[in-house]
mmCIF file with all atom_site columns, C-alpha atoms in Angstrom:
data_model
loop_
_atom_site.group_PDB
_atom_site.id
_atom_site.type_symbol
_atom_site.label_atom_id
_atom_site.label_alt_id
_atom_site.label_comp_id
_atom_site.label_asym_id
_atom_site.label_entity_id
_atom_site.label_seq_id
_atom_site.pdbx_PDB_ins_code
_atom_site.Cartn_x
_atom_site.Cartn_y
_atom_site.Cartn_z
_atom_site.occupancy
_atom_site.B_iso_or_equiv
_atom_site.pdbx_formal_charge
_atom_site.auth_seq_id
_atom_site.auth_comp_id
_atom_site.auth_asym_id
_atom_site.auth_atom_id
_atom_site.pdbx_PDB_model_num
ATOM 1   C CA . MET Z 1 1   ? 27.367  39.636  -25.395 1.00 54.00 ? 1   MET Z CA 1
ATOM 2   C CA . LYS Z 1 2   ? 27.587  38.944  -21.648 1.00 53.00 ? 2   LYS Z CA 1
ATOM 3   C CA . ARG Z 1 3   ? 23.837  39.532  -21.288 1.00 56.00 ? 3   ARG Z CA 1
ATOM 4   C CA . ASN Z 1 4   ? 23.048  37.124  -24.120 1.00 54.00 ? 4   ASN Z CA 1
ATOM 5   C CA . LEU Z 1 5   ? 25.338  34.451  -22.670 1.00 49.00 ? 5   LEU Z CA 1
ATOM 6   C CA . THR Z 1 6   ? 23.869  34.929  -19.187 1.00 52.00 ? 6   THR Z CA 1
ATOM 7   C CA . GLY Z 1 7   ? 20.351  34.695  -20.609 1.00 50.00 ? 7   GLY Z CA 1
ATOM 8   C CA . VAL Z 1 8   ? 21.179  31.523  -22.533 1.00 48.00 ? 8   VAL Z CA 1
ATOM 9   C CA . LEU Z 1 9   ? 22.777  29.934  -19.445 1.00 47.00 ? 9   LEU Z CA 1
ATOM 10  C CA . LEU Z 1 10  ? 19.834  30.910  -17.261 1.00 46.00 ? 10  LEU Z CA 1
ATOM 11  C CA . MET Z 1 11  ? 17.377  29.473  -19.794 1.00 49.00 ? 11  MET Z CA 1
ATOM 12  C CA . GLY Z 1 12  ? 19.424  26.247  -19.949 1.00 48.00 ? 12  GLY Z CA 1
ATOM 13  C CA . ILE Z 1 13  ? 19.348  25.894  -16.160 1.00 47.00 ? 13  ILE Z CA 1
ATOM 14  C CA . ILE Z 1 14  ? 15.578  26.456  -16.053 1.00 48.00 ? 14  ILE Z CA 1
ATOM 15  C CA . MET Z 1 15  ? 14.945  23.937  -18.830 1.00 47.00 ? 15  MET Z CA 1
ATOM 16  C CA . GLY Z 1 16  ? 17.240  21.406  -17.152 1.00 47.00 ? 16  GLY Z CA 1
ATOM 17  C CA . ALA Z 1 17  ? 15.338  21.803  -13.894 1.00 45.00 ? 17  ALA Z CA 1
ATOM 18  C CA . CYS Z 1 18  ? 12.071  21.185  -15.723 1.00 45.00 ? 18  CYS Z CA 1
ATOM 19  C CA . ASN Z 1 19  ? 13.388  17.842  -16.952 1.00 43.00 ? 19  ASN Z CA 1
ATOM 20  C CA . HIS Z 1 20  ? 13.848  16.682  -13.351 1.00 42.00 ? 20  HIS Z CA 1
ATOM 21  C CA . THR Z 1 21  ? 10.297  17.324  -12.187 1.00 44.00 ? 21  THR Z CA 1
ATOM 22  C CA . PRO Z 1 22  ? 8.295   14.144  -11.563 1.00 51.00 ? 22  PRO Z CA 1
ATOM 23  C CA . LYS Z 1 23  ? 6.210   12.936  -14.480 1.00 69.00 ? 23  LYS Z CA 1
ATOM 24  C CA . GLU Z 1 24  ? 2.479   13.288  -14.046 1.00 84.00 ? 24  GLU Z CA 1
ATOM 25  C CA . GLY Z 1 25  ? 1.087   10.143  -12.434 1.00 90.00 ? 25  GLY Z CA 1
ATOM 26  C CA . ALA Z 1 26  ? 4.552   8.693   -11.757 1.00 97.00 ? 26  ALA Z CA 1
ATOM 27  C CA . TYR Z 1 27  ? 5.308   6.795   -8.575  1.00 98.00 ? 27  TYR Z CA 1
ATOM 28  C CA . HIS Z 1 28  ? 8.670   5.736   -7.230  1.00 98.00 ? 28  HIS Z CA 1
ATOM 29  C CA . LEU Z 1 29  ? 8.462   2.926   -4.661  1.00 98.00 ? 29  LEU Z CA 1
ATOM 30  C CA . ARG Z 1 30  ? 11.697  2.295   -2.783  1.00 98.00 ? 30  ARG Z CA 1
ATOM 31  C CA . GLY Z 1 31  ? 12.016  -0.472  -0.262  1.00 98.00 ? 31  GLY Z CA 1
ATOM 32  C CA . VAL Z 1 32  ? 14.439  -1.553  2.421   1.00 98.00 ? 32  VAL Z CA 1
ATOM 33  C CA . VAL Z 1 33  ? 14.537  -5.207  3.488   1.00 98.00 ? 33  VAL Z CA 1
ATOM 34  C CA . THR Z 1 34  ? 16.234  -6.024  6.802   1.00 96.00 ? 34  THR Z CA 1
ATOM 35  C CA . ASN Z 1 35  ? 15.620  -9.786  6.789   1.00 94.00 ? 35  ASN Z CA 1
ATOM 36  C CA . GLU Z 1 36  ? 18.844  -11.263 5.343   1.00 94.00 ? 36  GLU Z CA 1
ATOM 37  C CA . LYS Z 1 37  ? 16.972  -14.401 4.229   1.00 94.00 ? 37  LYS Z CA 1
ATOM 38  C CA . LEU Z 1 38  ? 15.180  -12.260 1.629   1.00 96.00 ? 38  LEU Z CA 1
ATOM 39  C CA . GLU Z 1 39  ? 18.401  -11.115 -0.079  1.00 97.00 ? 39  GLU Z CA 1
ATOM 40  C CA . GLY Z 1 40  ? 18.351  -12.136 -3.740  1.00 97.00 ? 40  GLY Z CA 1
ATOM 41  C CA . ARG Z 1 41  ? 14.679  -13.117 -3.564  1.00 97.00 ? 41  ARG Z CA 1
ATOM 42  C CA . THR Z 1 42  ? 12.060  -11.824 -5.977  1.00 97.00 ? 42  THR Z CA 1
ATOM 43  C CA . ILE Z 1 43  ? 9.536   -9.357  -4.601  1.00 98.00 ? 43  ILE Z CA 1
ATOM 44  C CA . TYR Z 1 44  ? 6.270   -9.023  -6.480  1.00 97.00 ? 44  TYR Z CA 1
ATOM 45  C CA . LEU Z 1 45  ? 3.846   -6.156  -6.878  1.00 97.00 ? 45  LEU Z CA 1
ATOM 46  C CA . ARG Z 1 46  ? 0.546   -7.966  -7.194  1.00 96.00 ? 46  ARG Z CA 1
ATOM 47  C CA . ASP Z 1 47  ? -3.193  -7.473  -6.935  1.00 95.00 ? 47  ASP Z CA 1
ATOM 48  C CA . ALA Z 1 48  ? -4.049  -6.877  -3.275  1.00 94.00 ? 48  ALA Z CA 1
ATOM 49  C CA . ILE Z 1 49  ? -7.225  -8.967  -3.420  1.00 92.00 ? 49  ILE Z CA 1
ATOM 50  C CA . GLU Z 1 50  ? -6.735  -11.554 -6.152  1.00 89.00 ? 50  GLU Z CA 1
ATOM 51  C CA . GLY Z 1 51  ? -3.082  -12.258 -5.318  1.00 83.00 ? 51  GLY Z CA 1
ATOM 52  C CA . VAL Z 1 52  ? -2.484  -14.392 -8.404  1.00 87.00 ? 52  VAL Z CA 1
ATOM 53  C CA . VAL Z 1 53  ? -2.322  -11.335 -10.689 1.00 93.00 ? 53  VAL Z CA 1
ATOM 54  C CA . ARG Z 1 54  ? 1.259   -10.050 -10.690 1.00 95.00 ? 54  ARG Z CA 1
ATOM 55  C CA . TYR Z 1 55  ? 1.908   -6.596  -12.148 1.00 96.00 ? 55  TYR Z CA 1
ATOM 56  C CA . ASP Z 1 56  ? 5.661   -6.271  -11.650 1.00 97.00 ? 56  ASP Z CA 1
ATOM 57  C CA . SER Z 1 57  ? 8.625   -7.885  -9.938  1.00 97.00 ? 57  SER Z CA 1
ATOM 58  C CA . THR Z 1 58  ? 12.185  -7.089  -8.963  1.00 98.00 ? 58  THR Z CA 1
ATOM 59  C CA . THR Z 1 59  ? 14.993  -8.669  -6.983  1.00 98.00 ? 59  THR Z CA 1
ATOM 60  C CA . VAL Z 1 60  ? 16.104  -7.633  -3.505  1.00 98.00 ? 60  VAL Z CA 1
ATOM 61  C CA . SER Z 1 61  ? 19.721  -6.513  -3.884  1.00 98.00 ? 61  SER Z CA 1
ATOM 62  C CA . GLU Z 1 62  ? 21.848  -5.288  -0.982  1.00 98.00 ? 62  GLU Z CA 1
ATOM 63  C CA . GLY Z 1 63  ? 18.686  -5.113  1.121   1.00 97.00 ? 63  GLY Z CA 1
ATOM 64  C CA . ARG Z 1 64  ? 16.873  -2.807  -1.293  1.00 98.00 ? 64  ARG Z CA 1
ATOM 65  C CA . PHE Z 1 65  ? 14.306  -2.902  -4.083  1.00 98.00 ? 65  PHE Z CA 1
ATOM 66  C CA . VAL Z 1 66  ? 12.680  -0.345  -6.392  1.00 98.00 ? 66  VAL Z CA 1
ATOM 67  C CA . PHE Z 1 67  ? 9.493   -0.177  -8.445  1.00 98.00 ? 67  PHE Z CA 1
ATOM 68  C CA . ASN Z 1 68  ? 8.767   2.715   -10.806 1.00 98.00 ? 68  ASN Z CA 1
ATOM 69  C CA . GLY Z 1 69  ? 5.590   3.239   -12.741 1.00 97.00 ? 69  GLY Z CA 1
ATOM 70  C CA . LYS Z 1 70  ? 2.745   5.487   -13.682 1.00 97.00 ? 70  LYS Z CA 1
ATOM 71  C CA . VAL Z 1 71  ? -0.897  5.445   -12.601 1.00 96.00 ? 71  VAL Z CA 1
ATOM 72  C CA . THR Z 1 72  ? -3.908  7.400   -13.794 1.00 95.00 ? 72  THR Z CA 1
ATOM 73  C CA . ALA Z 1 73  ? -5.686  6.888   -10.451 1.00 95.00 ? 73  ALA Z CA 1
ATOM 74  C CA . PRO Z 1 74  ? -4.518  5.523   -7.068  1.00 97.00 ? 74  PRO Z CA 1
ATOM 75  C CA . GLN Z 1 75  ? -4.532  1.713   -6.911  1.00 96.00 ? 75  GLN Z CA 1
ATOM 76  C CA . VAL Z 1 76  ? -4.065  -0.632  -3.961  1.00 97.00 ? 76  VAL Z CA 1
ATOM 77  C CA . ARG Z 1 77  ? -1.528  -3.353  -4.677  1.00 97.00 ? 77  ARG Z CA 1
ATOM 78  C CA . GLU Z 1 78  ? 0.401   -5.735  -2.450  1.00 97.00 ? 78  GLU Z CA 1
ATOM 79  C CA . LEU Z 1 79  ? 4.096   -6.340  -2.014  1.00 97.00 ? 79  LEU Z CA 1
ATOM 80  C CA . PHE Z 1 80  ? 4.691   -10.102 -1.748  1.00 96.00 ? 80  PHE Z CA 1
ATOM 81  C CA . ILE Z 1 81  ? 7.944   -11.917 -0.955  1.00 96.00 ? 81  ILE Z CA 1
ATOM 82  C CA . GLN Z 1 82  ? 8.858   -15.398 0.318   1.00 94.00 ? 82  GLN Z CA 1
ATOM 83  C CA . GLU Z 1 83  ? 12.019  -16.615 2.063   1.00 91.00 ? 83  GLU Z CA 1
ATOM 84  C CA . THR Z 1 84  ? 11.832  -19.808 -0.023  1.00 90.00 ? 84  THR Z CA 1
ATOM 85  C CA . ASP Z 1 85  ? 9.675   -20.939 -2.926  1.00 88.00 ? 85  ASP Z CA 1
ATOM 86  C CA . SER Z 1 86  ? 7.755   -23.238 -0.562  1.00 89.00 ? 86  SER Z CA 1
ATOM 87  C CA . ASP Z 1 87  ? 7.333   -20.593 2.178   1.00 88.00 ? 87  ASP Z CA 1
ATOM 88  C CA . HIS Z 1 88  ? 3.763   -20.867 3.500   1.00 90.00 ? 88  HIS Z CA 1
ATOM 89  C CA . PHE Z 1 89  ? 4.054   -17.609 5.477   1.00 90.00 ? 89  PHE Z CA 1
ATOM 90  C CA . PRO Z 1 90  ? 5.177   -14.953 2.997   1.00 93.00 ? 90  PRO Z CA 1
ATOM 91  C CA . VAL Z 1 91  ? 5.570   -11.298 3.858   1.00 94.00 ? 91  VAL Z CA 1
ATOM 92  C CA . THR Z 1 92  ? 2.748   -9.233  2.361   1.00 94.00 ? 92  THR Z CA 1
ATOM 93  C CA . LEU Z 1 93  ? 2.183   -5.494  2.577   1.00 96.00 ? 93  LEU Z CA 1
ATOM 94  C CA . PRO Z 1 94  ? -0.657  -3.496  1.006   1.00 97.00 ? 94  PRO Z CA 1
ATOM 95  C CA . VAL Z 1 95  ? 0.604   -0.367  -0.739  1.00 98.00 ? 95  VAL Z CA 1
ATOM 96  C CA . VAL Z 1 96  ? -1.273  2.400   -2.531  1.00 98.00 ? 96  VAL Z CA 1
ATOM 97  C CA . LEU Z 1 97  ? 0.316   3.216   -5.865  1.00 98.00 ? 97  LEU Z CA 1
ATOM 98  C CA . GLU Z 1 98  ? -0.173  6.941   -6.302  1.00 97.00 ? 98  GLU Z CA 1
ATOM 99  C CA . PRO Z 1 99  ? 2.004   9.707   -7.716  1.00 97.00 ? 99  PRO Z CA 1
ATOM 100 C CA . GLY Z 1 100 ? 4.964   10.494  -5.492  1.00 97.00 ? 100 GLY Z CA 1
ATOM 101 C CA . GLU Z 1 101 ? 7.769   8.962   -3.473  1.00 98.00 ? 101 GLU Z CA 1
ATOM 102 C CA . ILE Z 1 102 ? 6.642   5.838   -1.597  1.00 98.00 ? 102 ILE Z CA 1
ATOM 103 C CA . ASN Z 1 103 ? 8.894   4.152   0.968   1.00 98.00 ? 103 ASN Z CA 1
ATOM 104 C CA . ALA Z 1 104 ? 8.476   0.603   2.249   1.00 98.00 ? 104 ALA Z CA 1
ATOM 105 C CA . LYS Z 1 105 ? 10.272  -1.297  4.999   1.00 97.00 ? 105 LYS Z CA 1
ATOM 106 C CA . ILE Z 1 106 ? 10.137  -5.068  5.288   1.00 96.00 ? 106 ILE Z CA 1
ATOM 107 C CA . GLY Z 1 107 ? 11.671  -6.846  8.259   1.00 92.00 ? 107 GLY Z CA 1
ATOM 108 C CA . ASP Z 1 108 ? 10.654  -7.278  11.890  1.00 89.00 ? 108 ASP Z CA 1
ATOM 109 C CA . ILE Z 1 109 ? 8.005   -4.701  11.114  1.00 89.00 ? 109 ILE Z CA 1
ATOM 110 C CA . VAL Z 1 110 ? 6.436   -3.876  7.774   1.00 93.00 ? 110 VAL Z CA 1
ATOM 111 C CA . LEU Z 1 111 ? 5.690   -0.280  6.925   1.00 95.00 ? 111 LEU Z CA 1
ATOM 112 C CA . VAL Z 1 112 ? 4.756   1.882   3.964   1.00 97.00 ? 112 VAL Z CA 1
ATOM 113 C CA . GLU Z 1 113 ? 4.860   5.686   4.027   1.00 97.00 ? 113 GLU Z CA 1
ATOM 114 C CA . GLY Z 1 114 ? 5.644   8.781   2.025   1.00 97.00 ? 114 GLY Z CA 1
ATOM 115 C CA . THR Z 1 115 ? 2.300   9.643   0.424   1.00 97.00 ? 115 THR Z CA 1
ATOM 116 C CA . GLY Z 1 116 ? -1.060  10.590  1.898   1.00 97.00 ? 116 GLY Z CA 1
ATOM 117 C CA . LEU Z 1 117 ? -2.936  7.431   0.979   1.00 97.00 ? 117 LEU Z CA 1
ATOM 118 C CA . ASN Z 1 118 ? -0.094  5.198   2.187   1.00 97.00 ? 118 ASN Z CA 1
ATOM 119 C CA . GLU Z 1 119 ? -0.073  7.027   5.525   1.00 97.00 ? 119 GLU Z CA 1
ATOM 120 C CA . GLU Z 1 120 ? -3.851  6.453   5.660   1.00 96.00 ? 120 GLU Z CA 1
ATOM 121 C CA . MET Z 1 121 ? -3.355  2.762   4.820   1.00 96.00 ? 121 MET Z CA 1
ATOM 122 C CA . MET Z 1 122 ? -0.755  2.302   7.576   1.00 96.00 ? 122 MET Z CA 1
ATOM 123 C CA . GLN Z 1 123 ? -2.935  4.004   10.198  1.00 96.00 ? 123 GLN Z CA 1
ATOM 124 C CA . THR Z 1 124 ? -5.777  1.677   9.230   1.00 95.00 ? 124 THR Z CA 1
ATOM 125 C CA . LEU Z 1 125 ? -3.601  -1.453  9.311   1.00 95.00 ? 125 LEU Z CA 1
ATOM 126 C CA . MET Z 1 126 ? -2.212  -0.421  12.705  1.00 95.00 ? 126 MET Z CA 1
ATOM 127 C CA . ALA Z 1 127 ? -5.777  0.050   14.002  1.00 96.00 ? 127 ALA Z CA 1
ATOM 128 C CA . LEU Z 1 128 ? -6.642  -3.465  12.762  1.00 94.00 ? 128 LEU Z CA 1
ATOM 129 C CA . ASP Z 1 129 ? -3.574  -4.865  14.540  1.00 94.00 ? 129 ASP Z CA 1
ATOM 130 C CA . GLU Z 1 130 ? -4.538  -3.042  17.747  1.00 96.00 ? 130 GLU Z CA 1
ATOM 131 C CA . PHE Z 1 131 ? -8.035  -4.539  17.558  1.00 95.00 ? 131 PHE Z CA 1
ATOM 132 C CA . ARG Z 1 132 ? -6.603  -8.028  17.127  1.00 92.00 ? 132 ARG Z CA 1
ATOM 133 C CA . GLY Z 1 133 ? -4.359  -7.436  20.147  1.00 94.00 ? 133 GLY Z CA 1
ATOM 134 C CA . ARG Z 1 134 ? -7.282  -6.754  22.484  1.00 94.00 ? 134 ARG Z CA 1
ATOM 135 C CA . ASP Z 1 135 ? -7.966  -9.088  25.384  1.00 94.00 ? 135 ASP Z CA 1
ATOM 136 C CA . PHE Z 1 136 ? -11.013 -11.151 24.486  1.00 94.00 ? 136 PHE Z CA 1
ATOM 137 C CA . THR Z 1 137 ? -10.785 -13.453 27.499  1.00 95.00 ? 137 THR Z CA 1
ATOM 138 C CA . GLY Z 1 138 ? -14.229 -14.719 28.451  1.00 95.00 ? 138 GLY Z CA 1
ATOM 139 C CA . LYS Z 1 139 ? -15.834 -13.635 25.180  1.00 94.00 ? 139 LYS Z CA 1
ATOM 140 C CA . GLU Z 1 140 ? -17.734 -16.025 22.942  1.00 96.00 ? 140 GLU Z CA 1
ATOM 141 C CA . ILE Z 1 141 ? -16.431 -16.486 19.385  1.00 94.00 ? 141 ILE Z CA 1
ATOM 142 C CA . ASN Z 1 142 ? -19.617 -14.936 17.966  1.00 94.00 ? 142 ASN Z CA 1
ATOM 143 C CA . GLU Z 1 143 ? -19.134 -11.830 20.128  1.00 94.00 ? 143 GLU Z CA 1
ATOM 144 C CA . ILE Z 1 144 ? -15.574 -11.458 18.858  1.00 95.00 ? 144 ILE Z CA 1
ATOM 145 C CA . LYS Z 1 145 ? -16.638 -11.919 15.231  1.00 94.00 ? 145 LYS Z CA 1
ATOM 146 C CA . GLU Z 1 146 ? -19.442 -9.378  15.642  1.00 94.00 ? 146 GLU Z CA 1
ATOM 147 C CA . ALA Z 1 147 ? -17.094 -6.872  17.278  1.00 95.00 ? 147 ALA Z CA 1
ATOM 148 C CA . PHE Z 1 148 ? -14.513 -7.322  14.517  1.00 96.00 ? 148 PHE Z CA 1
ATOM 149 C CA . GLY Z 1 149 ? -17.157 -6.921  11.803  1.00 96.00 ? 149 GLY Z CA 1
ATOM 150 C CA . GLY Z 1 150 ? -18.356 -3.725  13.472  1.00 96.00 ? 150 GLY Z CA 1
ATOM 151 C CA . PHE Z 1 151 ? -14.803 -2.421  13.701  1.00 96.00 ? 151 PHE Z CA 1
ATOM 152 C CA . VAL Z 1 152 ? -14.101 -3.179  10.030  1.00 97.00 ? 152 VAL Z CA 1
ATOM 153 C CA . LEU Z 1 153 ? -17.354 -1.467  9.031   1.00 97.00 ? 153 LEU Z CA 1
ATOM 154 C CA . GLU Z 1 154 ? -16.338 1.631   11.041  1.00 97.00 ? 154 GLU Z CA 1
ATOM 155 C CA . GLN Z 1 155 ? -13.030 1.716   9.161   1.00 96.00 ? 155 GLN Z CA 1
ATOM 156 C CA . ILE Z 1 156 ? -14.767 1.301   5.786   1.00 97.00 ? 156 ILE Z CA 1
ATOM 157 C CA . VAL Z 1 157 ? -17.131 4.189   6.584   1.00 96.00 ? 157 VAL Z CA 1
ATOM 158 C CA . LYS Z 1 158 ? -14.230 6.307   7.868   1.00 96.00 ? 158 LYS Z CA 1
ATOM 159 C CA . HIS Z 1 159 ? -12.288 5.748   4.628   1.00 96.00 ? 159 HIS Z CA 1
ATOM 160 C CA . ALA Z 1 160 ? -15.206 5.868   2.177   1.00 95.00 ? 160 ALA Z CA 1
ATOM 161 C CA . GLY Z 1 161 ? -14.251 7.793   -0.942  1.00 91.00 ? 161 GLY Z CA 1
ATOM 162 C CA . SER Z 1 162 ? -10.687 6.540   -0.664  1.00 94.00 ? 162 SER Z CA 1
ATOM 163 C CA . PRO Z 1 163 ? -9.029  3.490   -2.234  1.00 96.00 ? 163 PRO Z CA 1
ATOM 164 C CA . VAL Z 1 164 ? -8.333  2.414   1.363   1.00 96.00 ? 164 VAL Z CA 1
ATOM 165 C CA . GLY Z 1 165 ? -12.072 2.071   2.087   1.00 96.00 ? 165 GLY Z CA 1
ATOM 166 C CA . ASN Z 1 166 ? -12.619 0.044   -1.080  1.00 96.00 ? 166 ASN Z CA 1
ATOM 167 C CA . TYR Z 1 167 ? -9.629  -2.178  -0.246  1.00 96.00 ? 167 TYR Z CA 1
ATOM 168 C CA . LEU Z 1 168 ? -10.959 -2.830  3.262   1.00 96.00 ? 168 LEU Z CA 1
ATOM 169 C CA . TYR Z 1 169 ? -14.325 -3.867  1.876   1.00 97.00 ? 169 TYR Z CA 1
ATOM 170 C CA . GLU Z 1 170 ? -12.807 -6.212  -0.703  1.00 96.00 ? 170 GLU Z CA 1
ATOM 171 C CA . ALA Z 1 171 ? -10.298 -7.705  1.740   1.00 96.00 ? 171 ALA Z CA 1
ATOM 172 C CA . TYR Z 1 172 ? -12.617 -8.115  4.739   1.00 96.00 ? 172 TYR Z CA 1
ATOM 173 C CA . GLN Z 1 173 ? -16.147 -8.429  3.362   1.00 95.00 ? 173 GLN Z CA 1
ATOM 174 C CA . ASN Z 1 174 ? -16.239 -12.081 4.459   1.00 96.00 ? 174 ASN Z CA 1
ATOM 175 C CA . LYS Z 1 175 ? -15.870 -10.843 8.058   1.00 95.00 ? 175 LYS Z CA 1
ATOM 176 C CA . LEU Z 1 176 ? -18.993 -8.672  7.774   1.00 96.00 ? 176 LEU Z CA 1
ATOM 177 C CA . SER Z 1 177 ? -22.569 -9.793  8.376   1.00 95.00 ? 177 SER Z CA 1
ATOM 178 C CA . GLU Z 1 178 ? -24.997 -9.470  5.458   1.00 95.00 ? 178 GLU Z CA 1
ATOM 179 C CA . ASN Z 1 179 ? -26.392 -6.243  6.952   1.00 95.00 ? 179 ASN Z CA 1
ATOM 180 C CA . GLN Z 1 180 ? -22.884 -4.840  7.435   1.00 96.00 ? 180 GLN Z CA 1
ATOM 181 C CA . GLN Z 1 181 ? -21.969 -5.767  3.854   1.00 96.00 ? 181 GLN Z CA 1
ATOM 182 C CA . ALA Z 1 182 ? -25.080 -3.979  2.574   1.00 96.00 ? 182 ALA Z CA 1
ATOM 183 C CA . GLU Z 1 183 ? -24.253 -0.889  4.644   1.00 96.00 ? 183 GLU Z CA 1
ATOM 184 C CA . ALA Z 1 184 ? -20.646 -0.916  3.406   1.00 96.00 ? 184 ALA Z CA 1
ATOM 185 C CA . ARG Z 1 185 ? -21.734 -1.240  -0.240  1.00 95.00 ? 185 ARG Z CA 1
ATOM 186 C CA . LYS Z 1 186 ? -24.188 1.634   0.198   1.00 95.00 ? 186 LYS Z CA 1
ATOM 187 C CA . THR Z 1 187 ? -21.521 3.796   1.849   1.00 95.00 ? 187 THR Z CA 1
ATOM 188 C CA . LEU Z 1 188 ? -18.997 3.014   -0.889  1.00 95.00 ? 188 LEU Z CA 1
ATOM 189 C CA . GLY Z 1 189 ? -21.564 3.432   -3.660  1.00 93.00 ? 189 GLY Z CA 1
ATOM 190 C CA . ILE Z 1 190 ? -21.066 -0.044  -5.081  1.00 90.00 ? 190 ILE Z CA 1
ATOM 191 C CA . GLY Z 1 191 ? -23.749 -2.481  -6.297  1.00 74.00 ? 191 GLY Z CA 1
#
């Protein structure tokens, strides 16, 4: 009798543990907001390129927010929040929705981490910020534009085959020359 009871209990524990494994394709995006002006505001999960398409929303409560969902393939979206409805300088943060635990921080700095593609996205965004922080004193505007286009193209090539590379092309293609756009499209395998 003891063996049967032990076996039943063991089977119950194993089955209970199986119920707590993440669902296939499920993501859990948790965020911390340190800017008190954003408390009670709505944060949107929207299309990273088209902006007007909103996929989900939630309210910042006690400096936190959560999005849960399921994806069949990684997708780049954007977190979007405004201090006021007429705020012309909202906080935006690209995020890759992929299976796993994703963590975002919004405040003096914005950050997303926790999954491989989000780490890749942050490294790329940090590289873009570093480029913008360079000293371009004495450079002509065309030289700066050409250098930035070349840098963006390098990042697209580096991240080809990843949603990050496709996002960079869509978000920054207007910063690329026609030749750079053609090279990026060829690298990404798009028309």
